[in-house]
Short mmCIF file of C-alpha atoms and ligand atoms in Angstrom, two decimals:
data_model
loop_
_atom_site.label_atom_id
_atom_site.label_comp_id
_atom_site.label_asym_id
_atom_site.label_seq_id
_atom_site.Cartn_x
_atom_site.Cartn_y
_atom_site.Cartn_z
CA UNK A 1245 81.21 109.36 117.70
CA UNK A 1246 83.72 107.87 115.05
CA UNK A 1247 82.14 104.29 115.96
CA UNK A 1248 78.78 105.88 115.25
CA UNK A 1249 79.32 107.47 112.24
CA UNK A 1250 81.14 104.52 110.80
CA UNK A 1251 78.47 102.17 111.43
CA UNK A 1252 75.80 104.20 109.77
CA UNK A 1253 78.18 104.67 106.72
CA UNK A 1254 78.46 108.10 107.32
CA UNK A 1255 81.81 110.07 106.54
CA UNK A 1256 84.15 110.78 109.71
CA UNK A 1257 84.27 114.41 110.00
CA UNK A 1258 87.90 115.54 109.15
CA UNK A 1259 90.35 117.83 111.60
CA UNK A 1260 90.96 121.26 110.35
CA UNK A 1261 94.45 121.89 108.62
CA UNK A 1262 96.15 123.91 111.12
CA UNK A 1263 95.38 121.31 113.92
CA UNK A 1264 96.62 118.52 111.67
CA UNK A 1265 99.87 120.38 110.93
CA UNK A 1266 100.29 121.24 115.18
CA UNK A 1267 99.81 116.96 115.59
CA UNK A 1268 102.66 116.00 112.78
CA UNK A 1269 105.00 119.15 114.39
CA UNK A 1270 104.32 117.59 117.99
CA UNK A 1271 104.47 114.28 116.79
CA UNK A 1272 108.30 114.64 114.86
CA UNK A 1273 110.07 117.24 117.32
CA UNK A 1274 109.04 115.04 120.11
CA UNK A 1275 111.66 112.06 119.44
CA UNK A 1276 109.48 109.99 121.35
CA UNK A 1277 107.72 106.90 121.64
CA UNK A 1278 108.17 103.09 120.10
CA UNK A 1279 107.81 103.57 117.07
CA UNK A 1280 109.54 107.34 116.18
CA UNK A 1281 112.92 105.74 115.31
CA UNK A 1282 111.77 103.76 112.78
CA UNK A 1283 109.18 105.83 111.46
CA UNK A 1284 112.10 108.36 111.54
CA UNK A 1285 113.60 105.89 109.22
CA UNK A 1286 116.81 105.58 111.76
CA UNK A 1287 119.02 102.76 110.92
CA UNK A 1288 118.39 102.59 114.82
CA UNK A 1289 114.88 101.97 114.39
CA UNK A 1290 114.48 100.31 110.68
CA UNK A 1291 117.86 98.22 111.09
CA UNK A 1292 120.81 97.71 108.97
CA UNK A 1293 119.29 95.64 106.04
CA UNK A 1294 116.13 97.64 105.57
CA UNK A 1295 117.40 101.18 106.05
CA UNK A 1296 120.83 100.42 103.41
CA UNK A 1297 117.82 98.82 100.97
CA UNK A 1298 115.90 102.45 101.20
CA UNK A 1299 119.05 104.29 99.82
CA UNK A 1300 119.77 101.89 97.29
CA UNK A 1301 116.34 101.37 95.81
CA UNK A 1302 116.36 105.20 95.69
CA UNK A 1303 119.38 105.24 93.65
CA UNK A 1304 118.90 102.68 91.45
CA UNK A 1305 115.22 104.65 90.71
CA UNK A 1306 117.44 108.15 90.24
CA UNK A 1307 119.79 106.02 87.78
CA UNK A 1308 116.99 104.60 85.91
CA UNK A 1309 115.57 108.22 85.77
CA UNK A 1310 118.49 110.02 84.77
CA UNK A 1311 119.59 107.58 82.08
CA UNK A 1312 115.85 107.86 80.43
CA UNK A 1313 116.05 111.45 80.97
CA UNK A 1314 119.73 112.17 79.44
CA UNK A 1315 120.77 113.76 82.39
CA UNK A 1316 124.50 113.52 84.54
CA UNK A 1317 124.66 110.13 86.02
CA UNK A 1318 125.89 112.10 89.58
CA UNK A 1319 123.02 114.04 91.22
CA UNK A 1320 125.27 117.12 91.71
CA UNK A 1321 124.17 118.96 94.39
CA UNK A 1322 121.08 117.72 96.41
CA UNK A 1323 118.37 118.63 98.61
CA UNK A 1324 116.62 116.02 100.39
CA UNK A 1325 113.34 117.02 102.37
CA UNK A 1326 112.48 115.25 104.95
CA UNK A 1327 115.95 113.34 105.35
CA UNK A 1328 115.29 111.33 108.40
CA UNK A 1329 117.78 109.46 109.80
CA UNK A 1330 119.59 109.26 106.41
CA UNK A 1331 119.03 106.24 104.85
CA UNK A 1332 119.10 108.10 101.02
CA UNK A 1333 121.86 110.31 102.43
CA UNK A 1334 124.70 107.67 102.84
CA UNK A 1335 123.32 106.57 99.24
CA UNK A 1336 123.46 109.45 97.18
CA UNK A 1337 125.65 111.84 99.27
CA UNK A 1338 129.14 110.13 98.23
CA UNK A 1339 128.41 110.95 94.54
CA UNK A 1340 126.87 114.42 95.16
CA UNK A 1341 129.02 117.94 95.20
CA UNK A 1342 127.13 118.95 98.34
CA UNK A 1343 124.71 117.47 100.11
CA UNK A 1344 121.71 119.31 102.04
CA UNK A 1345 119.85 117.70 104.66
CA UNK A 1346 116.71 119.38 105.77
CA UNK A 1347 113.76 118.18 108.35
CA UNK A 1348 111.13 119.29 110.54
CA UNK A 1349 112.48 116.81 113.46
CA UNK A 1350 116.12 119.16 114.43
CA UNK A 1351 117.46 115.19 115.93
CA UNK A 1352 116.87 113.54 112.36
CA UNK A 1353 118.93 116.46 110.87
CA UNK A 1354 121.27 115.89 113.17
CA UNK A 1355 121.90 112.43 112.55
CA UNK A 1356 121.51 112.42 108.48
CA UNK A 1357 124.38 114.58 108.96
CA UNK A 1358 126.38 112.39 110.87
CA UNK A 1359 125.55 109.00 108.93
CA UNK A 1360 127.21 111.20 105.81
CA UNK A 1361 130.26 112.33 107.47
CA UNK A 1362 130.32 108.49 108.63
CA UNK A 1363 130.51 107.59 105.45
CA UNK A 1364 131.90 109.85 102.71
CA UNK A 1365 133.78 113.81 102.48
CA UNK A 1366 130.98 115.49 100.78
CA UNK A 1367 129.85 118.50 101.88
CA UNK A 1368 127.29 118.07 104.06
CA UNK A 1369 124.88 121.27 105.39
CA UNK A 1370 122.11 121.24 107.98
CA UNK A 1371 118.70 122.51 106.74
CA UNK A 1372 116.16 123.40 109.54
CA UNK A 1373 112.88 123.40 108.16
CA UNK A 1374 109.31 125.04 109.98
CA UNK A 1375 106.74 122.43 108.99
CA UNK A 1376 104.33 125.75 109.47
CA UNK A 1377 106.43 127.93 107.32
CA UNK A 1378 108.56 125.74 105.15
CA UNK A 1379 109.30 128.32 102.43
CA UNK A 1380 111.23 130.11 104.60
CA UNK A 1381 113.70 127.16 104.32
CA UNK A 1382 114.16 128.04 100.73
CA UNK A 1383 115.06 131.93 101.35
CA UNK A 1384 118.52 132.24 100.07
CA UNK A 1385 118.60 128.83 98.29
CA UNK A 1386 116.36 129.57 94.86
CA UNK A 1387 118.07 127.93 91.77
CA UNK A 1388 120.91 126.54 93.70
CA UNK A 1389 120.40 122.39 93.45
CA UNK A 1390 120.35 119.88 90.73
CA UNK A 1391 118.51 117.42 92.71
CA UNK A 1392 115.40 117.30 95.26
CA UNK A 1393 114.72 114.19 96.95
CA UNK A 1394 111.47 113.70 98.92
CA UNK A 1395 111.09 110.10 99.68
CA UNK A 1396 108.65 108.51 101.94
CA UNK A 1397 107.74 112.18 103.38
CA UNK A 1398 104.28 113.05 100.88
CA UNK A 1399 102.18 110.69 102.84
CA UNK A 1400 102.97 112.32 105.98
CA UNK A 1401 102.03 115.36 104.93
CA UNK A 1402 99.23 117.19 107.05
CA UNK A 1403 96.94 116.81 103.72
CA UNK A 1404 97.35 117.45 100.16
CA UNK A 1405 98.02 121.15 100.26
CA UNK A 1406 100.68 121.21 102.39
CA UNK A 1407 102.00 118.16 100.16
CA UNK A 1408 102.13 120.69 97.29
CA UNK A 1409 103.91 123.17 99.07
CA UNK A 1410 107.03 121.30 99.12
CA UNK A 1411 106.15 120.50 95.45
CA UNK A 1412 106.71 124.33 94.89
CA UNK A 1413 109.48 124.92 97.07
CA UNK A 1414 110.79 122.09 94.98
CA UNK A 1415 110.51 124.20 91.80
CA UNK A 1416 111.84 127.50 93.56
CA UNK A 1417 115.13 125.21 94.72
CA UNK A 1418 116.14 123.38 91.81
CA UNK A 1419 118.34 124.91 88.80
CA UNK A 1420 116.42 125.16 85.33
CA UNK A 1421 117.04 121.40 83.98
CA UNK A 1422 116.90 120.02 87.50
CA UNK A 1423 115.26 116.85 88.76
CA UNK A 1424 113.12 116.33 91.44
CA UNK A 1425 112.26 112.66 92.51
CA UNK A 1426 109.55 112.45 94.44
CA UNK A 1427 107.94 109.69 95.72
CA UNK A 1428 104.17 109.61 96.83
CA UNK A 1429 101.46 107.26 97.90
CA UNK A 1430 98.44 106.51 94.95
CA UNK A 1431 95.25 106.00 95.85
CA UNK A 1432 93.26 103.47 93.88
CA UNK A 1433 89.59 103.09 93.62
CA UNK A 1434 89.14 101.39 97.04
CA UNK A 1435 88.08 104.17 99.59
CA UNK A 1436 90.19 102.79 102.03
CA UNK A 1437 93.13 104.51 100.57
CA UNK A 1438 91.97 107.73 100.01
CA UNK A 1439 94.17 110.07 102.84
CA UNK A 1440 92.82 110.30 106.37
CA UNK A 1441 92.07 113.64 107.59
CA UNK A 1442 92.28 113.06 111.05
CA UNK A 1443 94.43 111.30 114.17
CA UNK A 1444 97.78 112.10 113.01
CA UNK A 1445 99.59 109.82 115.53
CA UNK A 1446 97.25 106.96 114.19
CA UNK A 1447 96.81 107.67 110.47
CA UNK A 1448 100.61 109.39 109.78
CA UNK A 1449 101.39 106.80 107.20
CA UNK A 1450 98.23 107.47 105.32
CA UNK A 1451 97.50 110.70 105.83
CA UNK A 1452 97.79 112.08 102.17
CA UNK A 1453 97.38 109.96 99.10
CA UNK A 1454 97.01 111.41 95.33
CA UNK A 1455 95.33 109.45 92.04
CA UNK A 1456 98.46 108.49 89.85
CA UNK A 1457 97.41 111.19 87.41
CA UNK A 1458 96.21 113.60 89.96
CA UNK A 1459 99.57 114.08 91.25
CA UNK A 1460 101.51 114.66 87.59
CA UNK A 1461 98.49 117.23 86.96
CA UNK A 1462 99.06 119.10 90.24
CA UNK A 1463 103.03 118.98 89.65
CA UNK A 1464 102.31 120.64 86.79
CA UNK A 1465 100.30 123.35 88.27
CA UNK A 1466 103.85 124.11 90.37
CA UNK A 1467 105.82 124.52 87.53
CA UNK A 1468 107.53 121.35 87.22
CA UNK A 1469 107.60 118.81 84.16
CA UNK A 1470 106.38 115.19 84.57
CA UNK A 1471 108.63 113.00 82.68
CA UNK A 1472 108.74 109.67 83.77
CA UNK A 1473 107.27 107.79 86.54
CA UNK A 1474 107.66 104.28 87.94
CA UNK A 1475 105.28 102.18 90.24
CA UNK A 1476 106.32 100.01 92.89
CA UNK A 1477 102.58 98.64 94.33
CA UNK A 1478 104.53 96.78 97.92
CA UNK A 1479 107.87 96.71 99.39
CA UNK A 1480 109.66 95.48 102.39
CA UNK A 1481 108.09 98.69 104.60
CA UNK A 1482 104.69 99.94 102.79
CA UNK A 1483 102.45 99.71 99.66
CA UNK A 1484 100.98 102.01 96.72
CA UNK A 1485 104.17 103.97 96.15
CA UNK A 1486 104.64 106.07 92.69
CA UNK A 1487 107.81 107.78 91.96
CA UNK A 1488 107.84 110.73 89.40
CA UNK A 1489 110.62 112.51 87.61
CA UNK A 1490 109.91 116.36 87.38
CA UNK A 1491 111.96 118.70 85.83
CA UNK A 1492 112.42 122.25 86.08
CA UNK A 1493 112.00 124.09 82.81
C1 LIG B 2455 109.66 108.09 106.96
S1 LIG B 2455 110.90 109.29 107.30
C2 LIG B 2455 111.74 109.29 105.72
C3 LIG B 2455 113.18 109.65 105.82
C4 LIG B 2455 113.94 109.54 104.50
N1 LIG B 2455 113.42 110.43 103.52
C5 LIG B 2455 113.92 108.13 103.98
O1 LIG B 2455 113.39 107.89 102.88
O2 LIG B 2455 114.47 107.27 104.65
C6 LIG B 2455 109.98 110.81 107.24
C7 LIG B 2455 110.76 112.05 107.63
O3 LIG B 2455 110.04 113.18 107.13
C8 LIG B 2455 110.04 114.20 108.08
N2 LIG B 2455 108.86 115.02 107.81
C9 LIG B 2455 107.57 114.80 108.15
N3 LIG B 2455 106.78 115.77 107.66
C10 LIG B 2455 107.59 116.63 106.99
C11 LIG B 2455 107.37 117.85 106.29
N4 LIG B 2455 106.15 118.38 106.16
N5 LIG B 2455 108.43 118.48 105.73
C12 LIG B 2455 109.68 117.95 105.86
N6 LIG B 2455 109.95 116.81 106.53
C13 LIG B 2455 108.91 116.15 107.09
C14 LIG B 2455 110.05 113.48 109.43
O4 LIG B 2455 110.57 114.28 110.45
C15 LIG B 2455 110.91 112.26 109.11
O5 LIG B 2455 112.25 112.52 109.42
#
């Protein structure tokens, strides 16, 4: 039917939402398959010299950021959503105060938390999170970080709803004055990039995209402040990626 409607130009029907959210939930609990490590971002799967590159890309960005930004060169305490297998953990987590490491796949929580203790004291605390009810991850924790990190996780994202939902849980997390750096994949005017709606498995890297302006309007519409943003169009594992520096009023 795809094959059909493709040839005749016509639109691919998408999946609903809750059937896209039960594929990414099977599809990261599972631990399974060729490619899960290093989509995982394991230093396992992605190997030494590209997974040490992710964290220090990411802190060089948060540097950049919180020099423009006049804010503490140490990220104080941190979130990071959707930690993986730690690759921004062993980065940032040996100039944090505390260090929280939350995920929807319990193994990659697991193992962010032992890549920190591998590398650094810092406080370092497991964060389970429900991809079907991720605000409950947040109960308890309102106002209590200085930093959110959500790198290479927006694209994932079942579609651009539930992509804003950890935009908000963002704002209830953070401390008035806090950053969040989030990184997300643009869409440019080529249709081809616009986020798939279907085939999780198949599509997961693509599956939710956001205009470069769309996604500082909708950031503001969850209570956090665009400040600064910085493009990087390709890099060693992917393409399109936009970070943004948001702050919490
Ligand atoms: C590509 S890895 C990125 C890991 C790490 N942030 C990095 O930059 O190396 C994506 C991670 O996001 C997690 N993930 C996927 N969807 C998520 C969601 N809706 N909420 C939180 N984590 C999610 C996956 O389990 C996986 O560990």
């Amino acid at each position: 039917m795809r094959r059909v409607l493709k040839a005749a130009g016509r639109a691919v029907p998408g999946q609903g939402i809750s059937r896209r959210i039960a594929d990414a939930r099977t599809y990261w609990s599972a631990m399974s398959g060729e490619a899960w490590a290093s989509d995982s971002h394991w230093r396992t799967g992605l190997g030494d010299e590209a997974w040490l590159e992710v964290g220090r890309n990411h802190l060089d960005i948060f540097h950049r950021f919180a020099k423009g930004l006049d804010l503490p060169s140490g990220p104080g305490r941190v979130i990071e959503w959707g930690c993986g297998g730690g690759a921004n953990a062993v980065a940032f987590a040996p100039i944090a105060s505390t260090f929280l490491a939350a995920d929807i796949a319990p193994e990659s929580v697991t193992e962010c938390v032992r890549q920190v203790r591998a590398v650094c004291q810092t406080s370092v605390e497991p964060v389970h999170v429900d991809i079907a009810n991720p605000e409950r991850a947040v109960d308890g924790r309102e106002g209590s970080c200085d930093t959110f990190l959500c790198l290479y996780v927006i694209e994932l994202t079942a579609g651009p709803e539930e992509a804003l939902r950890i935009v908000r849980i963002a704002e209830r997390l953070l401390v008035s004055g806090g950053l969040a750096l989030i990184q997300v994949k643009y869409r440019t005017a080529d249709r081809r990039t616009r986020g798939h709606r279907r085939d999780y498995r198949r599509n997961l890297a693509n599956m939710t995209t956001f205009g470069i302006d769309e996604f500082w309007l909708r950031a503001i519409d969850c209570g956090l402040t665009p400040k600064l943003i910085t493009l990087v169009p390709r890099n060693r594992l992917d393409a399109r990626y936009a970070y943004y520096a948001l702050i919490k009023p």
